Amino acid sequence: MSPIEYRRSKQRTRILELLNGTKKHPTAQLIYEQLKPDFPHLSLGTVYRNLNILVETGALRKLHYGSAFDRYDARMDPHYHFICSNCDRVYDFPLPPVKSLETKAGEITEHTIYSHKVDFFGICRWCKNRSS
Amino acid sequence: MSPIEYRRSKQRTRILELLNGTKKHPTAQLIYEQLKPDFPHLSLGTVYRNLNILVETGALRKLHYGSAFDRYDARMDPHYHFICSNCDRVYDFPLPPVKSLETKAGEITEHTIYSHKVDFFGICRWCKNRSS
DNA sequence: CTGGGTGCAAAATCTTTGCAGATCC
DNA sequence: GGATCTGCAAAGATTTTGCACCCAG
């Protein structure tokens, strides 16, 4: 099956415009509410559908991605993770995190920073070998 | 109301043991399935309840945390984020990401790394000032 | 015209919660 | 004994999907 050829729709255009015009990182619900006045019959389903298309075509990014399920980790020392985009496995990253980043980041942003999280994404060595 | 004083239960103990004994980062469903043979009447609700308690008491960590809703970002250039734990707002981080981290990380782990994500957590300057 | 797009509502997915009985201290 | 915990089932919360009609190219 050839990839779907998307057309243009007022709703999708406006969703993208809205996101391009804000520094916030709105949820689908919020976008829905913002556009509702202009599209009185707009439905949340349409917003989700279009957000997914826009992510798929590379116009948008989903934050807090990761798979649908929450995952749990009993290693409480700070450490980074690597997530395989093929098999969805989550691996601990074998290097200690850089705590000093937080101090630096706090100075720059003037926010109080308590922690940070680093995730690497790619194809793990097992999936890589399997496909070659 | 004083904080709840947790007791011990076989189910909770086993959930923690299971997580302490694995390098994987299982989902609630997976934990449920692993323990089911030993607790034939175990329910998913109990697993979730206990995971939440273990996170609350600091024995576990939830990966891919963030609020319940997905958020969307139209800025496609790589950049980091700061998330305020008080107001849940997500701020863009005003410094360019360190792409060379990926090369280095790839060498160490032997995975193929395409991207990485950094999130800082803390209290944003607005919430900080408001509460003082 | 034709195939993608929409609204609406139902379904699916993941997580939480109310309740009655069991369990821990 | 009393608060906590469990299983079960129902409810919540978030996202996806089926369908019939609408609209862009």
Short mmCIF file of C-alpha atoms (C1' of nucleotides) in Angstrom, two decimals:
data_model
loop_
_atom_site.label_atom_id
_atom_site.label_comp_id
_atom_site.label_asym_id
_atom_site.label_seq_id
_atom_site.Cartn_x
_atom_site.Cartn_y
_atom_site.Cartn_z
CA MET A 1 0.00 0.00 0.00
CA SER A 2 1.32 3.38 -0.99
CA PRO A 3 1.58 5.98 1.74
CA ILE A 4 -1.52 8.06 2.22
CA GLU A 5 -1.52 11.37 0.46
CA TYR A 6 -2.85 13.94 2.85
CA ARG A 7 -4.95 16.84 1.70
CA ARG A 8 -5.44 20.13 3.35
CA SER A 9 -8.20 20.87 5.76
CA LYS A 10 -9.08 24.00 7.63
CA GLN A 11 -8.99 22.17 10.92
CA ARG A 12 -5.56 20.70 10.41
CA THR A 13 -4.16 23.98 9.15
CA ARG A 14 -5.46 25.84 12.15
CA ILE A 15 -4.12 23.28 14.58
CA LEU A 16 -0.67 23.67 13.11
CA GLU A 17 -0.92 27.46 13.06
CA LEU A 18 -1.99 27.46 16.65
CA LEU A 19 0.98 25.36 17.67
CA ASN A 20 3.35 27.41 15.59
CA GLY A 21 2.11 30.53 17.27
CA THR A 22 2.55 29.51 20.87
CA LYS A 23 5.44 28.83 23.17
CA LYS A 24 3.26 26.68 25.33
CA HIS A 25 2.99 22.98 24.77
CA PRO A 26 -0.71 22.42 24.75
CA THR A 27 -2.63 19.21 25.14
CA ALA A 28 -5.17 18.00 22.62
CA GLN A 29 -7.97 19.12 24.92
CA LEU A 30 -6.55 22.63 25.10
CA ILE A 31 -6.20 22.88 21.34
CA TYR A 32 -9.75 21.68 21.02
CA GLU A 33 -11.00 24.40 23.32
CA GLN A 34 -9.03 27.10 21.55
CA LEU A 35 -10.44 26.18 18.16
CA LYS A 36 -13.97 25.42 19.26
CA PRO A 37 -15.16 29.03 18.82
CA ASP A 38 -14.10 28.95 15.16
CA PHE A 39 -15.34 25.42 14.51
CA PRO A 40 -18.45 25.00 16.60
CA HIS A 41 -18.81 21.38 15.51
CA LEU A 42 -15.18 20.45 16.05
CA SER A 43 -14.64 17.19 17.86
CA LEU A 44 -11.79 16.02 20.04
CA GLY A 45 -11.40 13.00 17.80
CA THR A 46 -10.58 15.26 14.88
CA VAL A 47 -7.98 17.08 16.93
CA TYR A 48 -6.29 13.83 17.93
CA ARG A 49 -6.46 12.52 14.39
CA ASN A 50 -4.84 15.63 13.02
CA LEU A 51 -2.19 15.82 15.71
CA ASN A 52 -1.19 12.27 14.86
CA ILE A 53 -0.99 13.13 11.18
CA LEU A 54 1.07 16.24 11.89
CA VAL A 55 3.45 14.23 14.04
CA GLU A 56 3.68 11.59 11.34
CA THR A 57 4.47 14.15 8.66
CA GLY A 58 7.09 15.74 10.87
CA ALA A 59 5.36 19.04 11.45
CA LEU A 60 5.00 18.43 15.16
CA ARG A 61 6.53 16.53 17.96
CA LYS A 62 4.89 14.77 20.82
CA LEU A 63 6.50 15.48 24.16
CA HIS A 64 6.46 12.86 26.90
CA TYR A 65 6.29 10.26 24.24
CA GLY A 66 7.29 6.78 25.16
CA SER A 67 4.97 3.89 24.82
CA ALA A 68 1.47 3.95 26.08
CA PHE A 69 2.26 2.25 29.36
CA ASP A 70 4.02 3.63 32.37
CA ARG A 71 7.15 1.75 33.24
CA TYR A 72 8.75 1.30 36.61
CA ASP A 73 12.34 1.25 37.78
CA ALA A 74 13.66 0.18 41.15
CA ARG A 75 17.10 1.64 40.59
CA MET A 76 16.77 4.86 42.51
CA ASP A 77 20.20 6.28 41.82
CA PRO A 78 19.96 8.79 39.04
CA HIS A 79 20.79 7.31 35.68
CA TYR A 80 19.92 7.81 32.05
CA HIS A 81 18.02 5.53 29.71
CA PHE A 82 18.15 4.32 26.17
CA ILE A 83 14.89 3.37 24.48
CA CYS A 84 14.90 1.16 21.40
CA SER A 85 12.43 2.46 18.85
CA ASN A 86 12.14 -0.97 17.34
CA CYS A 87 11.51 -3.27 20.28
CA ASP A 88 10.51 -0.63 22.84
CA ARG A 89 12.86 -2.05 25.42
CA VAL A 90 14.30 0.39 27.93
CA TYR A 91 17.96 0.00 28.83
CA ASP A 92 19.84 1.61 31.67
CA PHE A 93 22.59 3.84 30.42
CA PRO A 94 26.03 2.84 31.70
CA LEU A 95 27.32 6.27 32.60
CA PRO A 96 26.68 8.44 35.64
CA PRO A 97 24.50 11.49 35.06
CA VAL A 98 25.96 14.96 35.09
CA LYS A 99 24.48 16.54 38.19
CA SER A 100 26.31 19.79 37.55
CA LEU A 101 24.06 20.33 34.57
CA GLU A 102 21.31 21.23 36.98
CA THR A 103 23.27 23.96 38.65
CA LYS A 104 24.17 25.43 35.32
CA ALA A 105 20.64 25.09 34.01
CA GLY A 106 19.28 26.76 37.13
CA GLU A 107 21.54 29.75 36.66
CA ILE A 108 20.51 30.21 33.07
CA THR A 109 16.78 29.82 33.50
CA GLU A 110 16.34 31.18 37.01
CA HIS A 111 14.14 28.22 37.79
CA THR A 112 14.88 26.01 40.76
CA ILE A 113 15.96 22.68 39.36
CA TYR A 114 15.75 19.51 41.40
CA SER A 115 16.42 16.83 38.84
CA HIS A 116 16.81 16.04 35.21
CA LYS A 117 16.21 13.14 32.94
CA VAL A 118 17.99 12.09 29.80
CA ASP A 119 16.64 9.58 27.31
CA PHE A 120 18.45 8.40 24.23
CA PHE A 121 16.48 6.98 21.32
CA GLY A 122 17.57 4.71 18.52
CA ILE A 123 17.92 1.07 17.59
CA CYS A 124 19.46 -1.23 20.14
CA ARG A 125 22.34 -3.45 19.21
CA TRP A 126 20.20 -6.56 19.23
CA CYS A 127 17.60 -5.22 16.85
CA LYS A 128 20.35 -3.80 14.69
CA ASN A 129 22.03 -7.17 14.28
CA ARG A 130 18.80 -9.00 13.80
CA SER A 131 17.85 -6.88 10.81
CA SER A 132 21.18 -7.07 9.02
CA MET B 1 -4.79 14.09 58.49
CA SER B 2 -1.58 12.35 59.35
CA PRO B 3 0.22 10.56 56.56
CA ILE B 4 -0.89 7.00 56.06
CA GLU B 5 1.23 4.41 57.77
CA TYR B 6 1.79 1.59 55.35
CA ARG B 7 1.91 -1.99 56.47
CA ARG B 8 3.53 -4.89 54.74
CA SER B 9 1.77 -7.13 52.31
CA LYS B 10 3.00 -10.12 50.40
CA GLN B 11 1.87 -8.61 47.14
CA ARG B 12 3.68 -5.32 47.66
CA THR B 13 6.82 -7.06 48.85
CA ARG B 14 6.90 -9.29 45.82
CA ILE B 15 6.32 -6.41 43.43
CA LEU B 16 9.31 -4.62 44.87
CA GLU B 17 11.44 -7.75 44.85
CA LEU B 18 10.53 -8.37 41.27
CA LEU B 19 11.56 -4.87 40.28
CA ASN B 20 14.73 -5.04 42.30
CA GLY B 21 15.64 -8.25 40.57
CA THR B 22 15.29 -7.13 36.98
CA LYS B 23 17.10 -4.79 34.68
CA LYS B 24 14.01 -4.43 32.58
CA HIS B 25 11.54 -1.68 33.23
CA PRO B 26 8.28 -3.51 33.28
CA THR B 27 4.79 -2.17 32.96
CA ALA B 28 2.09 -2.83 35.53
CA GLN B 29 0.55 -5.40 33.23
CA LEU B 30 3.81 -7.29 32.96
CA ILE B 31 4.31 -7.31 36.70
CA TYR B 32 0.79 -8.56 37.07
CA GLU B 33 1.44 -11.44 34.71
CA GLN B 34 4.69 -12.39 36.43
CA LEU B 35 3.09 -12.57 39.85
CA LYS B 36 -0.16 -14.15 38.78
CA PRO B 37 1.13 -17.72 39.16
CA ASP B 38 1.97 -17.06 42.80
CA PHE B 39 -1.16 -15.04 43.53
CA PRO B 40 -3.91 -16.62 41.48
CA HIS B 41 -6.39 -14.00 42.64
CA LEU B 42 -4.12 -11.03 42.10
CA SER B 43 -5.75 -8.09 40.35
CA LEU B 44 -4.28 -5.39 38.17
CA GLY B 45 -5.79 -2.80 40.48
CA THR B 46 -3.71 -4.10 43.34
CA VAL B 47 -0.59 -3.89 41.24
CA TYR B 48 -1.28 -0.30 40.30
CA ARG B 49 -2.16 0.60 43.86
CA ASN B 50 1.07 -0.86 45.15
CA LEU B 51 3.20 0.66 42.45
CA ASN B 52 1.83 4.05 43.37
CA ILE B 53 2.59 3.47 47.02
CA LEU B 54 6.11 2.31 46.23
CA VAL B 55 6.71 5.38 44.11
CA GLU B 56 5.30 7.57 46.85
CA THR B 57 7.54 6.03 49.49
CA GLY B 58 10.54 6.40 47.24
CA ALA B 59 11.22 2.75 46.59
CA LEU B 60 10.48 3.05 42.90
CA ARG B 61 10.47 5.52 40.13
CA LYS B 62 8.04 5.92 37.31
CA LEU B 63 9.68 6.40 33.95
CA HIS B 64 8.01 8.47 31.26
CA TYR B 65 6.30 10.42 33.92
CA GLY B 66 4.88 13.77 33.04
CA SER B 67 1.27 14.63 33.36
CA ALA B 68 -1.48 12.43 32.10
CA PHE B 69 -1.89 14.26 28.80
CA ASP B 70 0.34 14.19 25.80
CA ARG B 71 1.64 17.59 24.87
CA TYR B 72 2.60 18.86 21.45
CA ASP B 73 5.40 21.08 20.24
CA ALA B 74 5.75 22.69 16.82
CA ARG B 75 9.37 23.67 17.35
CA MET B 76 11.06 20.90 15.44
CA ASP B 77 14.65 21.93 16.09
CA PRO B 78 16.05 19.86 18.91
CA HIS B 79 15.78 21.57 22.25
CA TYR B 80 15.46 20.67 25.89
CA HIS B 81 12.58 21.31 28.24
CA PHE B 82 11.97 22.37 31.78
CA ILE B 83 8.82 21.12 33.51
CA CYS B 84 7.51 22.89 36.60
CA SER B 85 6.38 20.37 39.16
CA ASN B 86 4.07 22.92 40.68
CA CYS B 87 2.13 24.34 37.74
CA ASP B 88 2.94 21.61 35.19
CA ARG B 89 3.89 24.15 32.59
CA VAL B 90 6.50 23.09 30.06
CA TYR B 91 9.14 25.64 29.12
CA ASP B 92 11.59 25.51 26.26
CA PHE B 93 15.14 25.46 27.48
CA PRO B 94 17.21 28.35 26.16
CA LEU B 95 20.34 26.45 25.26
CA PRO B 96 21.14 24.32 22.21
CA PRO B 97 21.32 20.59 22.83
CA VAL B 98 24.60 18.75 22.76
CA LYS B 99 24.38 16.58 19.67
CA SER B 100 27.84 15.14 20.29
CA LEU B 101 26.41 13.34 23.29
CA GLU B 102 24.78 10.93 20.89
CA THR B 103 27.99 9.98 19.20
CA LYS B 104 29.63 9.36 22.50
CA ALA B 105 26.65 7.46 23.84
CA GLY B 106 26.57 5.32 20.74
CA GLU B 107 30.18 4.34 21.17
CA ILE B 108 29.68 3.35 24.76
CA THR B 109 26.49 1.38 24.38
CA GLU B 110 26.94 0.02 20.86
CA HIS B 111 23.39 1.01 20.11
CA THR B 112 22.59 3.21 17.15
CA ILE B 113 21.42 6.50 18.55
CA TYR B 114 19.30 8.88 16.54
CA SER B 115 18.20 11.41 19.10
CA HIS B 116 18.07 12.27 22.73
CA LYS B 117 15.82 14.19 25.02
CA VAL B 118 16.60 16.14 28.15
CA ASP B 119 14.00 17.28 30.65
CA PHE B 120 14.72 19.34 33.73
CA PHE B 121 12.32 19.26 36.65
CA GLY B 122 11.81 21.74 39.45
CA ILE B 123 9.88 24.85 40.38
CA CYS B 124 9.65 27.58 37.79
CA ARG B 125 10.58 31.11 38.72
CA TRP B 126 7.00 32.27 38.70
CA CYS B 127 5.78 29.63 41.11
CA LYS B 128 8.85 30.21 43.23
CA ASN B 129 8.12 33.89 43.64
CA ARG B 130 4.45 33.37 44.18
CA SER B 131 5.03 31.12 47.16
CA SER B 132 7.59 33.31 48.89
"C1'" DC C 1 -15.79 11.94 -9.12
"C1'" DT C 2 -12.72 9.85 -5.48
"C1'" DG C 3 -10.38 9.40 -1.57
"C1'" DG C 4 -9.18 11.82 2.32
"C1'" DG C 5 -11.54 14.64 6.21
"C1'" DT C 6 -15.18 15.59 9.58
"C1'" DG C 7 -18.45 15.03 13.47
"C1'" DC C 8 -20.50 11.98 16.36
"C1'" DA C 9 -20.63 8.26 19.24
"C1'" DA C 10 -18.95 3.98 20.58
"C1'" DA C 11 -14.91 1.41 21.67
"C1'" DA C 12 -10.26 0.68 23.28
"C1'" DT C 13 -6.64 1.41 26.40
"C1'" DC C 14 -4.57 2.44 30.66
"C1'" DT C 15 -5.34 3.69 35.53
"C1'" DT C 16 -8.00 4.68 39.59
"C1'" DT C 17 -11.57 3.80 42.98
"C1'" DG C 18 -15.68 2.04 45.95
"C1'" DC C 19 -16.88 -1.75 48.51
"C1'" DA C 20 -16.93 -5.90 51.43
"C1'" DG C 21 -14.19 -9.12 53.34
"C1'" DA C 22 -9.28 -10.61 54.62
"C1'" DT C 23 -4.96 -9.37 56.89
"C1'" DC C 24 -1.34 -7.16 59.55
"C1'" DC C 25 0.29 -5.11 63.93
"C1'" DG D 1 -9.86 -4.41 67.16
"C1'" DG D 2 -8.90 -1.12 63.89
"C1'" DA D 3 -6.52 0.60 60.10
"C1'" DT D 4 -4.62 -1.11 55.97
"C1'" DC D 5 -4.84 -4.28 52.04
"C1'" DT D 6 -6.92 -7.24 48.66
"C1'" DG D 7 -9.93 -8.85 44.82
"C1'" DC D 8 -13.52 -7.66 42.05
"C1'" DA D 9 -15.96 -4.77 39.29
"C1'" DA D 10 -17.29 -0.38 37.95
"C1'" DA D 11 -15.87 4.11 36.85
"C1'" DG D 12 -12.39 7.58 35.09
"C1'" DA D 13 -9.42 9.46 31.96
"C1'" DT D 14 -7.15 9.68 27.63
"C1'" DT D 15 -6.96 8.30 22.85
"C1'" DT D 16 -8.57 5.75 18.84
"C1'" DT D 17 -11.93 4.16 15.51
"C1'" DG D 18 -16.27 2.95 12.63
"C1'" DC D 19 -19.59 5.12 10.01
"C1'" DA D 20 -22.13 8.16 7.05
"C1'" DC D 21 -21.81 12.39 5.05
"C1'" DC D 22 -18.79 16.41 3.38
"C1'" DC D 23 -15.15 18.59 0.74
"C1'" DA D 24 -10.59 19.28 -1.64
"C1'" DG D 25 -8.13 18.32 -5.81
#
